[in-house]
XYZ file of C-alpha atoms in Angstrom:
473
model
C -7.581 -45.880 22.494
C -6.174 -42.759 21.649
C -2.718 -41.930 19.680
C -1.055 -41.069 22.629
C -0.218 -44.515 22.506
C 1.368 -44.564 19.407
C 4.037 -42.870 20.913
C 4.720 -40.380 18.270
C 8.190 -38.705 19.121
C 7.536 -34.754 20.421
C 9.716 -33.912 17.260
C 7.846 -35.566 14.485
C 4.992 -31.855 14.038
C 8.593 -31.037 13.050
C 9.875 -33.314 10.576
C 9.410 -31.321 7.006
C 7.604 -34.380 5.300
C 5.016 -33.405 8.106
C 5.049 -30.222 7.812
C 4.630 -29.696 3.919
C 1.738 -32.263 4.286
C 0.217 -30.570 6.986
C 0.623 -27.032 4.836
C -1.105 -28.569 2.030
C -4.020 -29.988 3.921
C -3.258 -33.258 2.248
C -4.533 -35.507 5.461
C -4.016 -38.687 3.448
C -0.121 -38.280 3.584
C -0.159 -36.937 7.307
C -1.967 -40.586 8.052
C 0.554 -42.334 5.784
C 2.785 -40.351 7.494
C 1.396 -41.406 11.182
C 1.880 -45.065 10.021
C 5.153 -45.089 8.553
C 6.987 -43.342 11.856
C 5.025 -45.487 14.282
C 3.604 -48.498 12.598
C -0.184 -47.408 13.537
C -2.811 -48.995 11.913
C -5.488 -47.010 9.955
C -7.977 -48.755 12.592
C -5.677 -46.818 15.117
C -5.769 -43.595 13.781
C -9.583 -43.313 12.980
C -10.010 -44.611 16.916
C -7.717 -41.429 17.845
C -9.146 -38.429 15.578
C -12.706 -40.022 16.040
C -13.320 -41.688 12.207
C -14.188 -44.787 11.045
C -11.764 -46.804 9.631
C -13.446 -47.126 6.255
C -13.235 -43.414 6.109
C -9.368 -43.242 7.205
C -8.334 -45.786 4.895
C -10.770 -42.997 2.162
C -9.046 -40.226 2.816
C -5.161 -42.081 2.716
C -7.075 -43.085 -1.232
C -7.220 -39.634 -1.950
C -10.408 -38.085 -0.534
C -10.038 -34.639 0.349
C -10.658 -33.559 3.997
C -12.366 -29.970 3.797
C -14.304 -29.517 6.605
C -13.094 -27.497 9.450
C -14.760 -29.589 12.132
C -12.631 -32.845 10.941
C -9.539 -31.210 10.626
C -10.538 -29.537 14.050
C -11.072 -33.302 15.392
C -8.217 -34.619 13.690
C -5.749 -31.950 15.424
C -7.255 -32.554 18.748
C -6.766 -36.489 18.188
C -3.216 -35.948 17.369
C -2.787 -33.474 19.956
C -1.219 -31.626 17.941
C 1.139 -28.947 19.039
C -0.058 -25.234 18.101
C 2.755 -24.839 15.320
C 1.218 -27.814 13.836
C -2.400 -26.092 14.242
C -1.418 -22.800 12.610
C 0.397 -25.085 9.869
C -2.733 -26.722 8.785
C -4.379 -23.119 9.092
C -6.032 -23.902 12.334
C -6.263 -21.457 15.253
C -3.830 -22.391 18.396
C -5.193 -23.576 21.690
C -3.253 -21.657 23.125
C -4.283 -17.991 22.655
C -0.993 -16.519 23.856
C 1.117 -18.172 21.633
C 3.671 -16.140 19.970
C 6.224 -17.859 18.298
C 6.373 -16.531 14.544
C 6.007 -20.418 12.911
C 7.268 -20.098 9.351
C 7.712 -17.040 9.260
C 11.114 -16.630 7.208
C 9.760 -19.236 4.879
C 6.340 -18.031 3.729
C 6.767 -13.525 3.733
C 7.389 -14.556 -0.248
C 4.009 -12.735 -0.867
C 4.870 -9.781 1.090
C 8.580 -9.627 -0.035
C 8.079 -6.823 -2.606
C 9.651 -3.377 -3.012
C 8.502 -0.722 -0.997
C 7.078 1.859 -3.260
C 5.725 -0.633 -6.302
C 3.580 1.585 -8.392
C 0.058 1.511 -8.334
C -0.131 -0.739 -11.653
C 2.074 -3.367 -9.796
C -0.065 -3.660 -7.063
C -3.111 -4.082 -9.342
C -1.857 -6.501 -11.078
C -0.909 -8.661 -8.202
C -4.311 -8.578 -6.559
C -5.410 -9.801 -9.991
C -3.149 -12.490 -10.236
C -4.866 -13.612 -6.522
C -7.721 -13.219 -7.312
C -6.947 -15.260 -10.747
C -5.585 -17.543 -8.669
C -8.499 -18.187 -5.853
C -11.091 -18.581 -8.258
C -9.149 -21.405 -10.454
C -8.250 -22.950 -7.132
C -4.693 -23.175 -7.448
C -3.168 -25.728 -4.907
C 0.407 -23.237 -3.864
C -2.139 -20.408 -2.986
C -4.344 -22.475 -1.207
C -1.478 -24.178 0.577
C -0.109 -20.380 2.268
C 0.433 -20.580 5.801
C 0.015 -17.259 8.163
C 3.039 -16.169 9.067
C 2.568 -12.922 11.346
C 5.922 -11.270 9.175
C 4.309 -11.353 6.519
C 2.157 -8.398 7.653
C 4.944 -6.320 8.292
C 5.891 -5.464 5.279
C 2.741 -4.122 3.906
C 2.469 -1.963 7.317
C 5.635 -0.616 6.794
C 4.677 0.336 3.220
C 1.517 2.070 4.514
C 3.688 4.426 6.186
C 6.672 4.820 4.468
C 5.832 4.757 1.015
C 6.509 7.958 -1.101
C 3.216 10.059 -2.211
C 0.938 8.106 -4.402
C 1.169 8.869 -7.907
C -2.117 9.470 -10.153
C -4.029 6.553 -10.693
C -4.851 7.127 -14.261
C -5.520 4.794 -17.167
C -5.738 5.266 -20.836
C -7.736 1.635 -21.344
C -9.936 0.363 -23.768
C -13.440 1.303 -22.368
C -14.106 4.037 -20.235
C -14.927 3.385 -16.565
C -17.092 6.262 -14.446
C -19.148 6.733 -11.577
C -21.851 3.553 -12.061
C -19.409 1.001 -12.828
C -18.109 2.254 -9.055
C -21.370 2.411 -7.641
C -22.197 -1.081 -8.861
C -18.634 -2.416 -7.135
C -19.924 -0.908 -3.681
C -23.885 -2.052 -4.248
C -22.036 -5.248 -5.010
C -20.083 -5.365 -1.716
C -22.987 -3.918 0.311
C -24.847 -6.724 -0.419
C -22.289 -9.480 -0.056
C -21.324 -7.810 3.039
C -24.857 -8.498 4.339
C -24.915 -11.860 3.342
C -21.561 -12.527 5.563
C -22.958 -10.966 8.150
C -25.976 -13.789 8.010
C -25.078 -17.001 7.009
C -20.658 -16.747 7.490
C -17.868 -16.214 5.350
C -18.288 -19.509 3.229
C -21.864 -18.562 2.094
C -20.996 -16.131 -0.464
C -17.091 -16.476 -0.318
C -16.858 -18.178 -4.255
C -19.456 -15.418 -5.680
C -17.321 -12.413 -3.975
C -13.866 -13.798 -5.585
C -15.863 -14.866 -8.771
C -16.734 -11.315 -9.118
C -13.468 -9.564 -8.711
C -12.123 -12.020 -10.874
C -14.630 -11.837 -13.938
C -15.945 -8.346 -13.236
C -13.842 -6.221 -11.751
C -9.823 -7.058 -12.912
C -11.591 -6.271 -16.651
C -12.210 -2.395 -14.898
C -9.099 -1.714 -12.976
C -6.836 -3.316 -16.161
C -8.153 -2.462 -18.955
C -10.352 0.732 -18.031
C -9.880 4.213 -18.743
C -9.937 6.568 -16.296
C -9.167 9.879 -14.941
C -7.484 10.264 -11.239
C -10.301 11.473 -9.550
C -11.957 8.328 -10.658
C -9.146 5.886 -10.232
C -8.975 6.611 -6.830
C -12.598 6.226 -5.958
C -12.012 3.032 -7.993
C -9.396 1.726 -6.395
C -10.773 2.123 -2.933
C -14.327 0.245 -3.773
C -11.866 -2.678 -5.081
C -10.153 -2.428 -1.821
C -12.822 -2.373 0.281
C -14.319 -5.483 -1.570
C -10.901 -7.166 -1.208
C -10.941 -6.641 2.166
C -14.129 -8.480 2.837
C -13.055 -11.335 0.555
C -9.888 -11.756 3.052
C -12.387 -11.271 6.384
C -14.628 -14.170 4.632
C -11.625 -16.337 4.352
C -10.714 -15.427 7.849
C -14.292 -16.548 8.898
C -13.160 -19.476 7.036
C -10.052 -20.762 8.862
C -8.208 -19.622 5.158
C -5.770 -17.789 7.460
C -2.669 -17.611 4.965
C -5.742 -16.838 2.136
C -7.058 -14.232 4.450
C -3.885 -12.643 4.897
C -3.079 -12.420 1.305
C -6.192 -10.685 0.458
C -5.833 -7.980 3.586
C -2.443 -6.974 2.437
C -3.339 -6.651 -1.164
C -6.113 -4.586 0.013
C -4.089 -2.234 2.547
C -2.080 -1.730 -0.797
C -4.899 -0.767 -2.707
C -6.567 1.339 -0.127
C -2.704 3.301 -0.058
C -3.115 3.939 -3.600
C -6.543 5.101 -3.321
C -5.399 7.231 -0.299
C -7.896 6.404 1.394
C -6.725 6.745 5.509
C -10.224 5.542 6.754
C -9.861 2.617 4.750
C -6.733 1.661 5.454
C -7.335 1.563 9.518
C -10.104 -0.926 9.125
C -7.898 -3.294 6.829
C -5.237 -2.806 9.478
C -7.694 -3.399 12.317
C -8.781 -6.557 10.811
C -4.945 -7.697 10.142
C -4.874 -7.159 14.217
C -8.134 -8.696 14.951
C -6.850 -12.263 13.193
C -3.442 -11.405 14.507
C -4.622 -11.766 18.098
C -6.873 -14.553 17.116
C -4.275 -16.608 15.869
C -2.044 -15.955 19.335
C 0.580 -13.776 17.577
C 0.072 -10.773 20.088
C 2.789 -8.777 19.558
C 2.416 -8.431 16.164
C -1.650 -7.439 16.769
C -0.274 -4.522 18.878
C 1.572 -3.330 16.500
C -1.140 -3.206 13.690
C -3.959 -1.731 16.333
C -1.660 0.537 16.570
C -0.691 1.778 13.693
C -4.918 1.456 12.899
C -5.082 4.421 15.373
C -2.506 6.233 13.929
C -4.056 5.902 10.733
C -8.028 6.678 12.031
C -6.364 10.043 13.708
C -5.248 10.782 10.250
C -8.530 10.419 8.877
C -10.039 12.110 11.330
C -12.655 9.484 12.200
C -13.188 9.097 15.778
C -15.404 5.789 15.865
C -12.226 3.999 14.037
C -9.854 5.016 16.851
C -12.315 3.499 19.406
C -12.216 0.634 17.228
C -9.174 -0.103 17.260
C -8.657 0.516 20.693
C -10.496 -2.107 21.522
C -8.565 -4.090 18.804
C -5.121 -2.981 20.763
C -6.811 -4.001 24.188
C -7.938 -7.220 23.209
C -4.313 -8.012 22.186
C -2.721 -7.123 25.255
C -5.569 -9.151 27.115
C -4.619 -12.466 25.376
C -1.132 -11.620 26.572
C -2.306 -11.189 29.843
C -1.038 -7.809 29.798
C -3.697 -6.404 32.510
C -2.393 -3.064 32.932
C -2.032 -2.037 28.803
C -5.325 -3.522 28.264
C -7.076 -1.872 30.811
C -5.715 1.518 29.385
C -6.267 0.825 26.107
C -10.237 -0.157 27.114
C -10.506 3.215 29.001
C -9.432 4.918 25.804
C -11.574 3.223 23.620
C -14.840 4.071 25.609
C -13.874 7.544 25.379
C -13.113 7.966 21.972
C -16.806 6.012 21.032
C -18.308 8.520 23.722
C -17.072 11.453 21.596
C -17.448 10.177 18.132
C -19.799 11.827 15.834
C -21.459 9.172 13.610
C -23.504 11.052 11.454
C -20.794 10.510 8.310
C -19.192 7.597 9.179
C -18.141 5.006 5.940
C -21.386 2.520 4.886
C -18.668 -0.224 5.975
C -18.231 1.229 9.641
C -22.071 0.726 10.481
C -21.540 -2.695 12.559
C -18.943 -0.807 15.217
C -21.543 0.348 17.960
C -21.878 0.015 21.794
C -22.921 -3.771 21.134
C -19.899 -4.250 19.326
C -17.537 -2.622 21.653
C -19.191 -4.439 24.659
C -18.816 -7.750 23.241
C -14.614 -6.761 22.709
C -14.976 -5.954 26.317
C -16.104 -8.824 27.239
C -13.429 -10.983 25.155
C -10.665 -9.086 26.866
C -11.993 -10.045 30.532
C -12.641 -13.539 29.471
C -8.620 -13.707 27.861
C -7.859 -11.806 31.303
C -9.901 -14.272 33.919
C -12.188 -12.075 35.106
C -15.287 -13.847 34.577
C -17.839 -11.648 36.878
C -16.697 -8.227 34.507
C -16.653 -10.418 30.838
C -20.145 -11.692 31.640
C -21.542 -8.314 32.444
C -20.022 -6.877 29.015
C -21.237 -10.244 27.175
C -24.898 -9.868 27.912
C -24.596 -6.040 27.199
C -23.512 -7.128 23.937
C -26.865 -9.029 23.348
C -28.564 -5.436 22.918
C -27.178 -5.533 19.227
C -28.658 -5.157 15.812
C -30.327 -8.647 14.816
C -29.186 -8.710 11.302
C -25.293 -9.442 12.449
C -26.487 -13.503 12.861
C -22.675 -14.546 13.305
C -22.031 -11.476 15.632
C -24.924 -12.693 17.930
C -23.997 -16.570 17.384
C -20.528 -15.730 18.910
C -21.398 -13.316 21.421
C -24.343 -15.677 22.592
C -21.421 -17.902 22.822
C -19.319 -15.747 24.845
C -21.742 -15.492 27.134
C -22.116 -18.917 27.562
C -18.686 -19.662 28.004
C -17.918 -16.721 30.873
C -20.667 -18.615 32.669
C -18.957 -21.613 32.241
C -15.843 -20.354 34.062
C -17.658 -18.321 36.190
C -19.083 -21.773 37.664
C -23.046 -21.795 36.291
C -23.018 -24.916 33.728
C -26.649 -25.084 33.747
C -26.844 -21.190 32.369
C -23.977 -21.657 30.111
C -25.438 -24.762 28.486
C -29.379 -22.756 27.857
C -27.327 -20.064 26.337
C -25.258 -22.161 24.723
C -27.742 -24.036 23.071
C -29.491 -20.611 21.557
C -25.678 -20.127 20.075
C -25.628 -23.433 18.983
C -29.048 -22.963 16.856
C -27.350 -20.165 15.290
C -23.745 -21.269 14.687
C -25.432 -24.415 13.146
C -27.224 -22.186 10.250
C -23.968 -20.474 9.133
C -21.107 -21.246 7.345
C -18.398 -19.686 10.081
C -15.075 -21.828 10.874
C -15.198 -19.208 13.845
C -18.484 -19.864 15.159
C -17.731 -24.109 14.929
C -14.671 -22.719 17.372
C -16.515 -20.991 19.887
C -18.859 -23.793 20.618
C -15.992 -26.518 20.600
C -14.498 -23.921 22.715
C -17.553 -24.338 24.753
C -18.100 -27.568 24.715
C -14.449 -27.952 26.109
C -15.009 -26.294 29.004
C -18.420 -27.575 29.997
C -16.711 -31.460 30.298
C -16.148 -31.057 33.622
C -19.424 -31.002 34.340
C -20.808 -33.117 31.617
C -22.837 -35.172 33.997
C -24.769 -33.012 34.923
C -28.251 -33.221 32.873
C -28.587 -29.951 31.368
C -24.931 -29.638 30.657
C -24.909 -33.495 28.965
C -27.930 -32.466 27.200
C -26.349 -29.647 25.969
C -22.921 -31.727 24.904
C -25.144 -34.156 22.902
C -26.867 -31.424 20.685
C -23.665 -30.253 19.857
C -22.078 -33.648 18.734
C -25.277 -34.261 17.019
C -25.231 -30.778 15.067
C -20.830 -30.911 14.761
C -20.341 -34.298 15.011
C -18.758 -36.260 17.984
C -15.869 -35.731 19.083
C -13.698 -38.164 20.608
């Protein structure tokens, strides 16, 4: 049984009672929902999203659905459109897709004057961080909207010079209480890096909250010191947004990039400011809103040719290039590729940032190999995949999803046996972190192994991952 057969109208992803419940992850009222426009019982539901009924009738009682793998499962039951996806803060199916869902509806956070002083923009990244850490529902509830990143782009560029960020507070902040900030992120950076972004996600904003709004509010300090302040709070920021990226948090995420673009601007701090906008591009493209992750690799070069830091033009480059790619733009990606390998080739990375050190040849290979995957070109994305295997073991959940890659250009290059052995070894490590991404890329997988499911390898394969992820049905 499946809920095709409840014949829900095509319009009904539409309908705003659907929409608000979908934006608020509140999967009980989406299921009253279901059976109030279509008369379905709950035993019909669970039978389409793959739950029990005891746990349908559960979660329409109140229990909170949290997991990315059931809300994964429950979209796919639904068949859900990809507005509907990106609603509920999921990732489309469809890679490509561009339409700007919600976007005049939820830029609120964005929709700020251009050149708000430096104090303003403290105080807002406060008042999320504030607001993360004491859960609050209407924070938690933002949707991405790829408008809401143009703003804070705009502002990057246009704003007037920044002005001195100086503080007469009540206890003097110098150089330690900034060293301890970046020691701080250092090692949380690490952590994400081996276990996902929900490992250490609640410690990161715990921190900013509790340790660091005290500093940046209520310090005193001298320019020269502000700035260096302000930029280890931005960098920090930046990885709390990337873990809630990892996360599926996407309207979270996005929150915490642009505050940190801000603060990075007010630092003055070009470098800086071209990763956070590489990142905004890099979940830009992920989400399917290409043209918009054009525009921010973009104006990432700009920025790294600013700083002068070759290694972050190459970066994103590749960022650009894997844009046009899910676009199927074959001509501007291959350019754009071309580019990037010579800018990496020229780079001189004896004084690049501590927070650069993951961009290498592994790195850039792997980006490769995305963009002839997006493009069809299985043959050229699994030669850049298994190049990408010659990478630093620390990055766990960079191996676990370019093990995964590999697996899945083998997959559509027609060898399901291979793609399920390497598959597995990406399974073992997706199954040890706490990455929304990595659960992706093996559903991914996993999708396009079924055609050859019986197969033994391949069905051998399918059942460790419904085993580690739970079935899907």
């Amino acid at each position: 049984m499946s809920l095709d057969h409840l014949r829900i109208p095509e319009d009904l992803w539409s309908h705003q009672d659907i929409r608000a419940a979908l934006a608020a992850r509140d999967i009980g009222a989406l299921f009253r929902l279901f059976t109030r426009h279509t008369g379905a019982s709950q035993t019909r539901i669970g039978a389409a999203v793959g739950l029990e009924q005891g746990y349908v009738s559960r979660i329409i009682a109140g229990r909170k659905v949290t997991s990315i793998d059931v809300l994964e499962r429950i979209a796919d039951g639904c068949a859900m459109s990809d507005e509907a996806r990106m609603t509920l803060g999921l990732a489309p199916r469809h890679r490509s897709y561009r339409a700007d869902m919600a976007d005049h509806q939820n830029i609120r956070h964005s929709d700020l004057p251009a050149n708000r002083s430096w104090h303003e923009d403290v105080r807002a990244a406060a008042q999320l961080w504030e607001g993360d850490v004491n859960r609050r529902e209407l924070l938690r509830q933002t949707v991405f909207s790829s408008a809401a990143y143009t703003l804070p782009a705009l502002r990057w560029f246009t704003a007037t010079s920044t002005q001195p960020v100086t503080q007469d507070g009540r206890r003097t902040v110098g150089q330690p209480d900034i060293d301890t900030i970046r020691e701080m992120t250092a090692t949380y950076r690490r952590l994400d890096n081996q276990h996902g972004g929900g490992h250490a996600r609640a410690n990161v904003t715990r921190y900013l909250h509790h340790e660091v709004t005290p500093l940046v509010t209520e310090g005193r300090y001298d320019p020269a010191t502000g700035r260096k302040l302000l930029a280890a709070v931005a960098e920090l920021t930046q990885l709390a947004g990337w873990q809630a990226y990892d996360m599926a948090e996407h309207g979270l995420a996005q929150r915490y990039l642009t505050h940190a673009l801000d603060l990075a601007r007010n630092a003055d701090d070009a470098g800086l400011g071209a990763e956070i906008l590489a990142a905004m591009s890099h979940q830009a493209t992920y989400l399917g809103h290409t043209a918009t992750a054009v525009d921010l690799a973009r104006a990432a070069r700009q920025t790294a040719h600013r700083a002068g830091i070759t290694v972050l033009t190459a970066e994103a480059l590749v960022m650009e290039a894997h844009a046009h790619a899910a676009a199927r733009d074959e001509q501007a990606c291959a350019t754009a590729l071309h580019q990037a390998e010579q800018a990496l080739d020229r780079a001189d990375r004896t004084g690049d940032p501590q927070w650069l050190g993951y961009f290498d040849e592994a790195y850039q290979s792997a980006k490769f190999g995305h963009c002839f995957n997006a493009l069809g070109q299985h043959s050229q994305a699994e030669r850049f995949a298994a190049r990408s295997l010659r990478m630093d073991e620390r990055y766990v959940r960079g191996k676990a999803f370019n093990l995964a890659l590999l697996a899945t250009t083998q997959a559509r290059h027609g060898e399901p046996d291979r793609a399920s052995v390497i598959g597995g070894q990406a399974l073992t490590l997706a199954t040890q972190l706490k990455s929304a991404r990595a659960v992706r890329y093996i559903r991914d997988l996993q999708t396009d192994l079924m055609p050859h499911r019986r197969r033994p390898a391949v069905r051998h394969f399918i059942t460790r991952i419904d085993a580690a992820l739970g079935q899907r049905r």
